[in-house]
Amino acid sequence: MSVMGINWFKYSSPQAFYPLAGRLIPWFAAAALGLIGIGLYIGFFVAPTDFQQGEAYRIIFVHVPAAWMSMFLYVLMALWAGLGLGLNARPSFMMTQAIAPTGAMFTFLALLTGAMWGKPTWGAWWVWDARLTSELILLFQYIGLILLRASIDDQRRADRASAVFALVGVVNVPIIYFSVRWWNTLHQGASVSMTASPKMATTMVTAMLVMMLGFWMYSIAVTLARMRCVIVERERQPSWGKHAPAPDVAEVRECSGGV
Amino acid sequence: MQWGSLTEFFAMGGYGLYVWTSFGATALCLVGEVLAVWRRHVAALAGARAVS
């Protein structure tokens, strides 16, 4: 397929993706740094004090973006897993592998910052609330996925097993998202939604959205970087050094088939 | 801006412990992950060279 004279399929091969990702990472990293910097500035110096929660509410600027990323990344990971199973495409499985640790980290952060927010506002670090419990299960899913892959030596079997695991587990994401509506437990409802105007001051929403964009850029940068690690680990090519030219795809396929 | 002094800023209206633990843990995790990926890349390249 050739749109605008560019062969887009070229970049779906690990050999072409590797240098492309290397060129993209600095841009996404810079965007992440800039956005998180601006988000922190608005969050701490522009957004006013909350009339009910005082300064404790400022945890929202890391809590909500981390929680959103934990769910976004899971869906994205499951999409790559489905694509991998459907097309039997190794790079898609590699994306699944590259996203999982970042998703697990954001899930952990969502739970930790949630505990830090829960203690002063609810009086408890943890309650078995629907939202908290389903988010904890998401953390176990990420960890299970990583351990499942690590426990299978044959890469193709590991790819398929973890892809199926990721796809089955995606059912938990809508449960997390709608948990605050389906069960009336402790966790508050959505602060920002597509259908209603935000329940917060504009500067608060702005800070939160800018932080979320920053976390997105960070996730893209770090996932691309991990993708490069995965490519080198799985292809085991001696020519991956910085200045060596990318080898031909056919040649690499032959080599990796024998390893 | 609502902070009169640096002390006031770090106190966060009495919620300093919770607010700064949240932001500190997030910063640690993000920086730690970047370092971990960087080290993994260096190790992977070394491993690839060893194979050749």
PDB file of C-alpha atoms in Angstrom:
ATOM      1  CA  MET A   1       0.000   0.000   0.000  1.00  0.00           C
ATOM      2  CA  SER A   2       1.363   3.351  -0.910  1.00  0.00           C
ATOM      3  CA  VAL A   3      -0.265   6.563   0.207  1.00  0.00           C
ATOM      4  CA  MET A   4       1.499   9.811  -0.747  1.00  0.00           C
ATOM      5  CA  GLY A   5       4.404   7.812  -2.108  1.00  0.00           C
ATOM      6  CA  ILE A   6       5.290   6.353   1.284  1.00  0.00           C
ATOM      7  CA  ASN A   7       5.276   2.623   1.850  1.00  0.00           C
ATOM      8  CA  TRP A   8       3.507   2.528   5.224  1.00  0.00           C
ATOM      9  CA  PHE A   9       3.857  -1.228   5.628  1.00  0.00           C
ATOM     10  CA  LYS A  10       7.586  -0.739   5.663  1.00  0.00           C
ATOM     11  CA  TYR A  11       7.348   0.555   9.231  1.00  0.00           C
ATOM     12  CA  SER A  12       5.470  -2.502  10.427  1.00  0.00           C
ATOM     13  CA  SER A  13       8.675  -4.518  10.175  1.00  0.00           C
ATOM     14  CA  PRO A  14      10.846  -4.388  13.299  1.00  0.00           C
ATOM     15  CA  GLN A  15      13.913  -3.560  11.200  1.00  0.00           C
ATOM     16  CA  ALA A  16      12.372  -0.371   9.855  1.00  0.00           C
ATOM     17  CA  PHE A  17      10.505   0.442  13.062  1.00  0.00           C
ATOM     18  CA  TYR A  18      13.641   0.393  15.205  1.00  0.00           C
ATOM     19  CA  PRO A  19      15.348   3.496  13.740  1.00  0.00           C
ATOM     20  CA  LEU A  20      12.011   5.300  13.257  1.00  0.00           C
ATOM     21  CA  ALA A  21      11.174   4.822  16.950  1.00  0.00           C
ATOM     22  CA  GLY A  22      14.653   6.045  17.825  1.00  0.00           C
ATOM     23  CA  ARG A  23      13.991   9.291  15.968  1.00  0.00           C
ATOM     24  CA  LEU A  24      10.517   9.779  17.489  1.00  0.00           C
ATOM     25  CA  ILE A  25      11.391   9.154  21.158  1.00  0.00           C
ATOM     26  CA  PRO A  26      13.144  12.524  21.817  1.00  0.00           C
ATOM     27  CA  TRP A  27      10.128  14.450  20.490  1.00  0.00           C
ATOM     28  CA  PHE A  28       7.623  12.597  22.643  1.00  0.00           C
ATOM     29  CA  ALA A  29       9.947  12.831  25.654  1.00  0.00           C
ATOM     30  CA  ALA A  30      10.304  16.594  25.166  1.00  0.00           C
ATOM     31  CA  ALA A  31       6.525  16.973  24.797  1.00  0.00           C
ATOM     32  CA  ALA A  32       6.021  14.932  27.983  1.00  0.00           C
ATOM     33  CA  LEU A  33       8.484  17.063  29.953  1.00  0.00           C
ATOM     34  CA  GLY A  34       6.957  20.299  28.693  1.00  0.00           C
ATOM     35  CA  LEU A  35       3.342  19.284  29.300  1.00  0.00           C
ATOM     36  CA  ILE A  36       4.001  17.827  32.764  1.00  0.00           C
ATOM     37  CA  GLY A  37       5.930  21.003  33.650  1.00  0.00           C
ATOM     38  CA  ILE A  38       3.042  23.231  32.528  1.00  0.00           C
ATOM     39  CA  GLY A  39       0.511  20.931  34.223  1.00  0.00           C
ATOM     40  CA  LEU A  40       2.377  21.084  37.536  1.00  0.00           C
ATOM     41  CA  TYR A  41       2.660  24.858  37.288  1.00  0.00           C
ATOM     42  CA  ILE A  42      -1.084  25.307  36.679  1.00  0.00           C
ATOM     43  CA  GLY A  43      -1.896  22.643  39.276  1.00  0.00           C
ATOM     44  CA  PHE A  44       0.147  24.177  42.066  1.00  0.00           C
ATOM     45  CA  PHE A  45       0.245  27.899  41.296  1.00  0.00           C
ATOM     46  CA  VAL A  46      -2.841  28.781  39.262  1.00  0.00           C
ATOM     47  CA  ALA A  47      -5.574  26.371  40.423  1.00  0.00           C
ATOM     48  CA  PRO A  48      -7.293  27.631  43.585  1.00  0.00           C
ATOM     49  CA  THR A  49      -7.708  25.804  46.890  1.00  0.00           C
ATOM     50  CA  ASP A  50     -10.743  23.503  46.997  1.00  0.00           C
ATOM     51  CA  PHE A  51     -13.399  24.809  49.391  1.00  0.00           C
ATOM     52  CA  GLN A  52     -14.165  21.345  50.761  1.00  0.00           C
ATOM     53  CA  GLN A  53     -10.944  19.348  50.565  1.00  0.00           C
ATOM     54  CA  GLY A  54      -8.390  22.125  51.005  1.00  0.00           C
ATOM     55  CA  GLU A  55      -5.055  21.403  49.360  1.00  0.00           C
ATOM     56  CA  ALA A  56      -5.488  17.614  49.499  1.00  0.00           C
ATOM     57  CA  TYR A  57      -7.463  17.731  46.256  1.00  0.00           C
ATOM     58  CA  ARG A  58      -4.248  18.570  44.343  1.00  0.00           C
ATOM     59  CA  ILE A  59      -3.522  14.825  44.340  1.00  0.00           C
ATOM     60  CA  ILE A  60      -6.094  14.724  41.525  1.00  0.00           C
ATOM     61  CA  PHE A  61      -3.451  16.094  39.133  1.00  0.00           C
ATOM     62  CA  VAL A  62      -1.540  12.784  39.287  1.00  0.00           C
ATOM     63  CA  HIS A  63      -4.300  10.439  40.458  1.00  0.00           C
ATOM     64  CA  VAL A  64      -6.803  10.888  37.620  1.00  0.00           C
ATOM     65  CA  PRO A  65      -4.233  10.956  34.775  1.00  0.00           C
ATOM     66  CA  ALA A  66      -2.551   7.815  36.192  1.00  0.00           C
ATOM     67  CA  ALA A  67      -5.906   6.041  36.542  1.00  0.00           C
ATOM     68  CA  TRP A  68      -6.928   7.006  33.011  1.00  0.00           C
ATOM     69  CA  MET A  69      -3.592   5.834  31.604  1.00  0.00           C
ATOM     70  CA  SER A  70      -3.962   2.496  33.409  1.00  0.00           C
ATOM     71  CA  MET A  71      -7.225   1.888  31.543  1.00  0.00           C
ATOM     72  CA  PHE A  72      -6.226   3.460  28.181  1.00  0.00           C
ATOM     73  CA  LEU A  73      -3.043   1.427  28.055  1.00  0.00           C
ATOM     74  CA  TYR A  74      -4.879  -1.799  28.842  1.00  0.00           C
ATOM     75  CA  VAL A  75      -7.333  -1.230  25.975  1.00  0.00           C
ATOM     76  CA  LEU A  76      -4.489  -0.287  23.637  1.00  0.00           C
ATOM     77  CA  MET A  77      -2.555  -3.380  24.699  1.00  0.00           C
ATOM     78  CA  ALA A  78      -5.605  -5.600  24.108  1.00  0.00           C
ATOM     79  CA  LEU A  79      -6.109  -4.016  20.663  1.00  0.00           C
ATOM     80  CA  TRP A  80      -2.531  -4.892  19.690  1.00  0.00           C
ATOM     81  CA  ALA A  81      -3.050  -8.379  21.112  1.00  0.00           C
ATOM     82  CA  GLY A  82      -6.195  -8.832  19.001  1.00  0.00           C
ATOM     83  CA  LEU A  83      -4.405  -7.510  15.916  1.00  0.00           C
ATOM     84  CA  GLY A  84      -1.537  -9.886  16.608  1.00  0.00           C
ATOM     85  CA  LEU A  85      -3.845 -12.876  16.889  1.00  0.00           C
ATOM     86  CA  GLY A  86      -5.860 -11.862  13.817  1.00  0.00           C
ATOM     87  CA  LEU A  87      -2.958 -11.145  11.486  1.00  0.00           C
ATOM     88  CA  ASN A  88      -0.415 -13.411  13.193  1.00  0.00           C
ATOM     89  CA  ALA A  89       1.831 -10.345  13.303  1.00  0.00           C
ATOM     90  CA  ARG A  90       4.884 -10.503  15.518  1.00  0.00           C
ATOM     91  CA  PRO A  91       5.318  -6.694  15.833  1.00  0.00           C
ATOM     92  CA  SER A  92       1.787  -6.435  17.291  1.00  0.00           C
ATOM     93  CA  PHE A  93       2.665  -8.959  19.979  1.00  0.00           C
ATOM     94  CA  MET A  94       5.822  -6.980  20.649  1.00  0.00           C
ATOM     95  CA  MET A  95       3.695  -3.863  21.214  1.00  0.00           C
ATOM     96  CA  THR A  96       1.596  -5.792  23.734  1.00  0.00           C
ATOM     97  CA  GLN A  97       4.796  -6.795  25.484  1.00  0.00           C
ATOM     98  CA  ALA A  98       6.137  -3.228  25.396  1.00  0.00           C
ATOM     99  CA  ILE A  99       3.002  -1.592  26.827  1.00  0.00           C
ATOM    100  CA  ALA A 100       2.324  -3.938  29.780  1.00  0.00           C
ATOM    101  CA  PRO A 101       4.961  -2.696  32.286  1.00  0.00           C
ATOM    102  CA  THR A 102       4.005   0.970  31.783  1.00  0.00           C
ATOM    103  CA  GLY A 103       0.344   0.093  32.258  1.00  0.00           C
ATOM    104  CA  ALA A 104       1.172  -1.823  35.432  1.00  0.00           C
ATOM    105  CA  MET A 105       3.132   1.157  36.753  1.00  0.00           C
ATOM    106  CA  PHE A 106       0.273   3.602  36.156  1.00  0.00           C
ATOM    107  CA  THR A 107      -2.176   1.187  37.804  1.00  0.00           C
ATOM    108  CA  PHE A 108       0.093   0.992  40.842  1.00  0.00           C
ATOM    109  CA  LEU A 109       0.355   4.798  40.919  1.00  0.00           C
ATOM    110  CA  ALA A 110      -3.417   5.205  40.628  1.00  0.00           C
ATOM    111  CA  LEU A 111      -3.880   2.914  43.642  1.00  0.00           C
ATOM    112  CA  LEU A 112      -1.091   4.540  45.675  1.00  0.00           C
ATOM    113  CA  THR A 113      -2.149   8.145  45.028  1.00  0.00           C
ATOM    114  CA  GLY A 114      -5.726   7.034  45.668  1.00  0.00           C
ATOM    115  CA  ALA A 115      -4.715   5.765  49.092  1.00  0.00           C
ATOM    116  CA  MET A 116      -2.933   9.088  49.725  1.00  0.00           C
ATOM    117  CA  TRP A 117      -6.157  10.897  48.853  1.00  0.00           C
ATOM    118  CA  GLY A 118      -8.454   8.474  50.659  1.00  0.00           C
ATOM    119  CA  LYS A 119      -6.763   8.808  54.037  1.00  0.00           C
ATOM    120  CA  PRO A 120      -7.379  12.549  54.549  1.00  0.00           C
ATOM    121  CA  THR A 121     -10.784  12.676  52.819  1.00  0.00           C
ATOM    122  CA  TRP A 122     -12.420   9.333  53.693  1.00  0.00           C
ATOM    123  CA  GLY A 123     -10.363   8.506  56.775  1.00  0.00           C
ATOM    124  CA  ALA A 124      -9.126   5.227  55.290  1.00  0.00           C
ATOM    125  CA  TRP A 125      -6.171   4.246  53.080  1.00  0.00           C
ATOM    126  CA  TRP A 126      -8.192   1.468  51.515  1.00  0.00           C
ATOM    127  CA  VAL A 127     -11.807   0.301  51.357  1.00  0.00           C
ATOM    128  CA  TRP A 128     -13.258  -2.577  49.350  1.00  0.00           C
ATOM    129  CA  ASP A 129     -15.134  -0.146  47.160  1.00  0.00           C
ATOM    130  CA  ALA A 130     -16.139  -1.254  43.621  1.00  0.00           C
ATOM    131  CA  ARG A 131     -13.804   1.202  41.882  1.00  0.00           C
ATOM    132  CA  LEU A 132     -10.809   0.419  44.093  1.00  0.00           C
ATOM    133  CA  THR A 133     -11.319  -3.339  43.941  1.00  0.00           C
ATOM    134  CA  SER A 134     -11.702  -3.457  40.147  1.00  0.00           C
ATOM    135  CA  GLU A 135      -8.603  -1.260  39.740  1.00  0.00           C
ATOM    136  CA  LEU A 136      -6.663  -3.632  42.027  1.00  0.00           C
ATOM    137  CA  ILE A 137      -7.780  -6.524  39.806  1.00  0.00           C
ATOM    138  CA  LEU A 138      -6.432  -4.560  36.806  1.00  0.00           C
ATOM    139  CA  LEU A 139      -3.031  -4.444  38.547  1.00  0.00           C
ATOM    140  CA  PHE A 140      -3.166  -8.227  39.025  1.00  0.00           C
ATOM    141  CA  GLN A 141      -4.067  -8.603  35.336  1.00  0.00           C
ATOM    142  CA  TYR A 142      -1.021  -6.598  34.257  1.00  0.00           C
ATOM    143  CA  ILE A 143       1.247  -8.554  36.616  1.00  0.00           C
ATOM    144  CA  GLY A 144      -0.317 -11.845  35.506  1.00  0.00           C
ATOM    145  CA  LEU A 145       0.261 -10.927  31.871  1.00  0.00           C
ATOM    146  CA  ILE A 146       3.929 -10.104  32.452  1.00  0.00           C
ATOM    147  CA  LEU A 147       4.499 -13.280  34.494  1.00  0.00           C
ATOM    148  CA  LEU A 148       2.632 -15.437  31.967  1.00  0.00           C
ATOM    149  CA  ARG A 149       4.906 -14.226  29.184  1.00  0.00           C
ATOM    150  CA  ALA A 150       8.009 -14.713  31.302  1.00  0.00           C
ATOM    151  CA  SER A 151       6.983 -18.273  32.192  1.00  0.00           C
ATOM    152  CA  ILE A 152       6.771 -19.498  28.562  1.00  0.00           C
ATOM    153  CA  ASP A 153      10.073 -20.039  26.769  1.00  0.00           C
ATOM    154  CA  ASP A 154       8.723 -20.378  23.235  1.00  0.00           C
ATOM    155  CA  GLN A 155       8.165 -16.797  22.064  1.00  0.00           C
ATOM    156  CA  ARG A 156       5.300 -17.665  19.718  1.00  0.00           C
ATOM    157  CA  ARG A 157       3.429 -19.530  22.436  1.00  0.00           C
ATOM    158  CA  ALA A 158       4.143 -16.705  24.884  1.00  0.00           C
ATOM    159  CA  ASP A 159       2.784 -14.208  22.338  1.00  0.00           C
ATOM    160  CA  ARG A 160      -0.462 -16.115  21.822  1.00  0.00           C
ATOM    161  CA  ALA A 161      -1.063 -16.999  25.461  1.00  0.00           C
ATOM    162  CA  SER A 162      -0.524 -13.434  26.679  1.00  0.00           C
ATOM    163  CA  ALA A 163      -2.609 -12.017  23.822  1.00  0.00           C
ATOM    164  CA  VAL A 164      -5.568 -14.229  24.759  1.00  0.00           C
ATOM    165  CA  PHE A 165      -5.072 -13.309  28.421  1.00  0.00           C
ATOM    166  CA  ALA A 166      -5.038  -9.589  27.549  1.00  0.00           C
ATOM    167  CA  LEU A 167      -8.161  -9.874  25.383  1.00  0.00           C
ATOM    168  CA  VAL A 168     -10.190 -11.771  27.980  1.00  0.00           C
ATOM    169  CA  GLY A 169      -9.174  -9.280  30.671  1.00  0.00           C
ATOM    170  CA  VAL A 170     -10.339  -6.231  28.722  1.00  0.00           C
ATOM    171  CA  VAL A 171     -13.833  -6.869  30.125  1.00  0.00           C
ATOM    172  CA  ASN A 172     -12.606  -5.380  33.401  1.00  0.00           C
ATOM    173  CA  VAL A 173     -11.988  -1.921  31.877  1.00  0.00           C
ATOM    174  CA  PRO A 174     -15.667  -0.949  31.400  1.00  0.00           C
ATOM    175  CA  ILE A 175     -16.335  -2.428  34.843  1.00  0.00           C
ATOM    176  CA  ILE A 176     -13.774  -0.044  36.345  1.00  0.00           C
ATOM    177  CA  TYR A 177     -15.090   2.888  34.332  1.00  0.00           C
ATOM    178  CA  PHE A 178     -18.764   2.385  35.185  1.00  0.00           C
ATOM    179  CA  SER A 179     -18.188   1.016  38.701  1.00  0.00           C
ATOM    180  CA  VAL A 180     -18.963   4.414  40.251  1.00  0.00           C
ATOM    181  CA  ARG A 181     -22.319   4.419  38.471  1.00  0.00           C
ATOM    182  CA  TRP A 182     -23.282   0.754  38.842  1.00  0.00           C
ATOM    183  CA  TRP A 183     -22.481   0.468  42.541  1.00  0.00           C
ATOM    184  CA  ASN A 184     -23.050   3.318  44.930  1.00  0.00           C
ATOM    185  CA  THR A 185     -20.001   2.802  47.079  1.00  0.00           C
ATOM    186  CA  LEU A 186     -17.469   5.280  48.412  1.00  0.00           C
ATOM    187  CA  HIS A 187     -15.508   6.440  45.359  1.00  0.00           C
ATOM    188  CA  GLN A 188     -16.872   9.644  43.828  1.00  0.00           C
ATOM    189  CA  GLY A 189     -18.314   9.785  40.314  1.00  0.00           C
ATOM    190  CA  ALA A 190     -16.565  11.030  37.195  1.00  0.00           C
ATOM    191  CA  SER A 191     -15.078  14.511  37.587  1.00  0.00           C
ATOM    192  CA  VAL A 192     -15.080  15.121  33.845  1.00  0.00           C
ATOM    193  CA  SER A 193     -17.375  13.514  31.305  1.00  0.00           C
ATOM    194  CA  MET A 194     -18.288  13.991  27.664  1.00  0.00           C
ATOM    195  CA  THR A 195     -21.939  14.644  28.379  1.00  0.00           C
ATOM    196  CA  ALA A 196     -21.906  17.076  31.295  1.00  0.00           C
ATOM    197  CA  SER A 197     -19.890  20.175  32.086  1.00  0.00           C
ATOM    198  CA  PRO A 198     -17.004  19.557  34.520  1.00  0.00           C
ATOM    199  CA  LYS A 199     -17.735  19.682  38.238  1.00  0.00           C
ATOM    200  CA  MET A 200     -14.533  21.583  38.926  1.00  0.00           C
ATOM    201  CA  ALA A 201     -13.055  25.033  38.352  1.00  0.00           C
ATOM    202  CA  THR A 202     -11.695  25.563  34.823  1.00  0.00           C
ATOM    203  CA  THR A 203      -8.081  25.899  35.956  1.00  0.00           C
ATOM    204  CA  MET A 204      -8.346  22.609  37.867  1.00  0.00           C
ATOM    205  CA  VAL A 205      -9.700  20.822  34.782  1.00  0.00           C
ATOM    206  CA  THR A 206      -7.027  22.431  32.602  1.00  0.00           C
ATOM    207  CA  ALA A 207      -4.214  21.282  34.917  1.00  0.00           C
ATOM    208  CA  MET A 208      -5.642  17.750  34.998  1.00  0.00           C
ATOM    209  CA  LEU A 209      -6.022  17.523  31.209  1.00  0.00           C
ATOM    210  CA  VAL A 210      -2.537  18.937  30.571  1.00  0.00           C
ATOM    211  CA  MET A 211      -1.073  16.392  33.007  1.00  0.00           C
ATOM    212  CA  MET A 212      -3.002  13.649  31.237  1.00  0.00           C
ATOM    213  CA  LEU A 213      -1.604  14.730  27.850  1.00  0.00           C
ATOM    214  CA  GLY A 214       1.851  14.757  29.420  1.00  0.00           C
ATOM    215  CA  PHE A 215       1.364  11.206  30.719  1.00  0.00           C
ATOM    216  CA  TRP A 216       0.231  10.181  27.228  1.00  0.00           C
ATOM    217  CA  MET A 217       3.392  11.584  25.660  1.00  0.00           C
ATOM    218  CA  TYR A 218       5.477   9.922  28.380  1.00  0.00           C
ATOM    219  CA  SER A 219       3.747   6.586  27.743  1.00  0.00           C
ATOM    220  CA  ILE A 220       4.362   6.801  23.999  1.00  0.00           C
ATOM    221  CA  ALA A 221       8.038   7.677  24.504  1.00  0.00           C
ATOM    222  CA  VAL A 222       8.707   4.935  27.049  1.00  0.00           C
ATOM    223  CA  THR A 223       6.706   2.327  25.099  1.00  0.00           C
ATOM    224  CA  LEU A 224       8.649   3.085  21.920  1.00  0.00           C
ATOM    225  CA  ALA A 225      11.892   2.809  23.903  1.00  0.00           C
ATOM    226  CA  ARG A 226      10.827  -0.538  25.384  1.00  0.00           C
ATOM    227  CA  MET A 227       9.716  -1.673  21.930  1.00  0.00           C
ATOM    228  CA  ARG A 228      13.294  -1.079  20.782  1.00  0.00           C
ATOM    229  CA  CYS A 229      14.563  -3.226  23.676  1.00  0.00           C
ATOM    230  CA  VAL A 230      12.113  -6.001  22.794  1.00  0.00           C
ATOM    231  CA  ILE A 231      13.135  -5.883  19.121  1.00  0.00           C
ATOM    232  CA  VAL A 232      16.827  -6.227  19.972  1.00  0.00           C
ATOM    233  CA  GLU A 233      16.154  -8.959  22.551  1.00  0.00           C
ATOM    234  CA  ARG A 234      13.997 -11.002  20.219  1.00  0.00           C
ATOM    235  CA  GLU A 235      15.814 -10.488  16.943  1.00  0.00           C
ATOM    236  CA  ARG A 236      19.300 -10.800  18.397  1.00  0.00           C
ATOM    237  CA  GLN A 237      20.974  -9.093  15.503  1.00  0.00           C
ATOM    238  CA  PRO A 238      24.634  -8.102  15.794  1.00  0.00           C
ATOM    239  CA  SER A 239      24.063  -5.088  13.572  1.00  0.00           C
ATOM    240  CA  TRP A 240      21.745  -3.157  15.893  1.00  0.00           C
ATOM    241  CA  GLY A 241      24.578  -0.850  16.885  1.00  0.00           C
ATOM    242  CA  LYS A 242      23.981   2.852  16.467  1.00  0.00           C
ATOM    243  CA  HIS A 243      25.763   3.420  13.184  1.00  0.00           C
ATOM    244  CA  ALA A 244      25.155   0.122  11.432  1.00  0.00           C
ATOM    245  CA  PRO A 245      22.629   0.246   8.608  1.00  0.00           C
ATOM    246  CA  ALA A 246      19.381  -1.660   9.036  1.00  0.00           C
ATOM    247  CA  PRO A 247      19.706  -5.136   7.518  1.00  0.00           C
ATOM    248  CA  ASP A 248      17.340  -6.463   4.878  1.00  0.00           C
ATOM    249  CA  VAL A 249      14.097  -7.850   6.210  1.00  0.00           C
ATOM    250  CA  ALA A 250      14.463 -11.149   4.370  1.00  0.00           C
ATOM    251  CA  GLU A 251      17.941 -11.670   5.726  1.00  0.00           C
ATOM    252  CA  VAL A 252      16.840 -11.042   9.295  1.00  0.00           C
ATOM    253  CA  ARG A 253      13.850 -13.377   9.012  1.00  0.00           C
ATOM    254  CA  GLU A 254      16.206 -16.144   7.935  1.00  0.00           C
ATOM    255  CA  CYS A 255      18.530 -15.564  10.847  1.00  0.00           C
ATOM    256  CA  SER A 256      15.852 -15.262  13.501  1.00  0.00           C
ATOM    257  CA  GLY A 257      14.201 -18.439  12.234  1.00  0.00           C
ATOM    258  CA  GLY A 258      17.244 -20.406  13.223  1.00  0.00           C
ATOM    259  CA  VAL A 259      17.719 -18.998  16.712  1.00  0.00           C
TER     260      VAL A 259
ATOM    261  CA  MET B   1      -1.233  32.106  43.559  1.00  0.00           C
ATOM    262  CA  GLN B   2      -2.184  31.279  47.141  1.00  0.00           C
ATOM    263  CA  TRP B   3       1.189  30.573  48.755  1.00  0.00           C
ATOM    264  CA  GLY B   4       2.559  33.235  51.100  1.00  0.00           C
ATOM    265  CA  SER B   5       5.875  31.496  51.681  1.00  0.00           C
ATOM    266  CA  LEU B   6       7.861  28.409  50.762  1.00  0.00           C
ATOM    267  CA  THR B   7       6.957  26.800  54.099  1.00  0.00           C
ATOM    268  CA  GLU B   8       3.291  27.301  53.352  1.00  0.00           C
ATOM    269  CA  PHE B   9       3.784  25.722  49.946  1.00  0.00           C
ATOM    270  CA  PHE B  10       5.414  22.602  51.402  1.00  0.00           C
ATOM    271  CA  ALA B  11       2.827  22.361  54.184  1.00  0.00           C
ATOM    272  CA  MET B  12      -0.014  22.170  51.611  1.00  0.00           C
ATOM    273  CA  GLY B  13      -2.545  23.326  54.172  1.00  0.00           C
ATOM    274  CA  GLY B  14      -1.663  20.441  56.483  1.00  0.00           C
ATOM    275  CA  TYR B  15      -1.926  17.808  53.738  1.00  0.00           C
ATOM    276  CA  GLY B  16       1.774  18.012  52.801  1.00  0.00           C
ATOM    277  CA  LEU B  17       2.474  14.362  53.646  1.00  0.00           C
ATOM    278  CA  TYR B  18      -0.274  13.063  51.344  1.00  0.00           C
ATOM    279  CA  VAL B  19       0.261  15.508  48.495  1.00  0.00           C
ATOM    280  CA  TRP B  20       4.061  15.214  48.391  1.00  0.00           C
ATOM    281  CA  THR B  21       4.030  11.420  48.797  1.00  0.00           C
ATOM    282  CA  SER B  22       1.706  11.216  45.783  1.00  0.00           C
ATOM    283  CA  PHE B  23       3.772  13.513  43.576  1.00  0.00           C
ATOM    284  CA  GLY B  24       7.074  12.112  44.853  1.00  0.00           C
ATOM    285  CA  ALA B  25       6.061   8.492  44.209  1.00  0.00           C
ATOM    286  CA  THR B  26       4.838   9.410  40.728  1.00  0.00           C
ATOM    287  CA  ALA B  27       8.099  11.199  39.913  1.00  0.00           C
ATOM    288  CA  LEU B  28      10.149   8.259  41.271  1.00  0.00           C
ATOM    289  CA  CYS B  29       8.178   5.737  39.227  1.00  0.00           C
ATOM    290  CA  LEU B  30       8.439   7.702  35.974  1.00  0.00           C
ATOM    291  CA  VAL B  31      12.161   8.420  36.346  1.00  0.00           C
ATOM    292  CA  GLY B  32      12.792   4.851  37.550  1.00  0.00           C
ATOM    293  CA  GLU B  33      11.010   3.397  34.550  1.00  0.00           C
ATOM    294  CA  VAL B  34      13.009   5.548  32.140  1.00  0.00           C
ATOM    295  CA  LEU B  35      16.257   4.394  33.790  1.00  0.00           C
ATOM    296  CA  ALA B  36      15.121   0.752  33.756  1.00  0.00           C
ATOM    297  CA  VAL B  37      14.263   0.890  30.045  1.00  0.00           C
ATOM    298  CA  TRP B  38      17.562   2.618  29.276  1.00  0.00           C
ATOM    299  CA  ARG B  39      19.529  -0.071  31.153  1.00  0.00           C
ATOM    300  CA  ARG B  40      17.511  -2.809  29.445  1.00  0.00           C
ATOM    301  CA  HIS B  41      18.396  -1.317  26.078  1.00  0.00           C
ATOM    302  CA  VAL B  42      22.100  -1.210  26.906  1.00  0.00           C
ATOM    303  CA  ALA B  43      21.945  -4.825  28.136  1.00  0.00           C
ATOM    304  CA  ALA B  44      20.012  -5.941  25.050  1.00  0.00           C
ATOM    305  CA  LEU B  45      22.564  -4.346  22.717  1.00  0.00           C
ATOM    306  CA  ALA B  46      25.407  -5.992  24.662  1.00  0.00           C
ATOM    307  CA  GLY B  47      23.590  -9.324  24.446  1.00  0.00           C
ATOM    308  CA  ALA B  48      23.099  -8.925  20.704  1.00  0.00           C
ATOM    309  CA  ARG B  49      26.781  -8.190  20.227  1.00  0.00           C
ATOM    310  CA  ALA B  50      27.715 -11.238  22.329  1.00  0.00           C
ATOM    311  CA  VAL B  51      25.601 -13.463  20.071  1.00  0.00           C
ATOM    312  CA  SER B  52      27.406 -12.394  16.899  1.00  0.00           C
TER     313      SER B  52
END
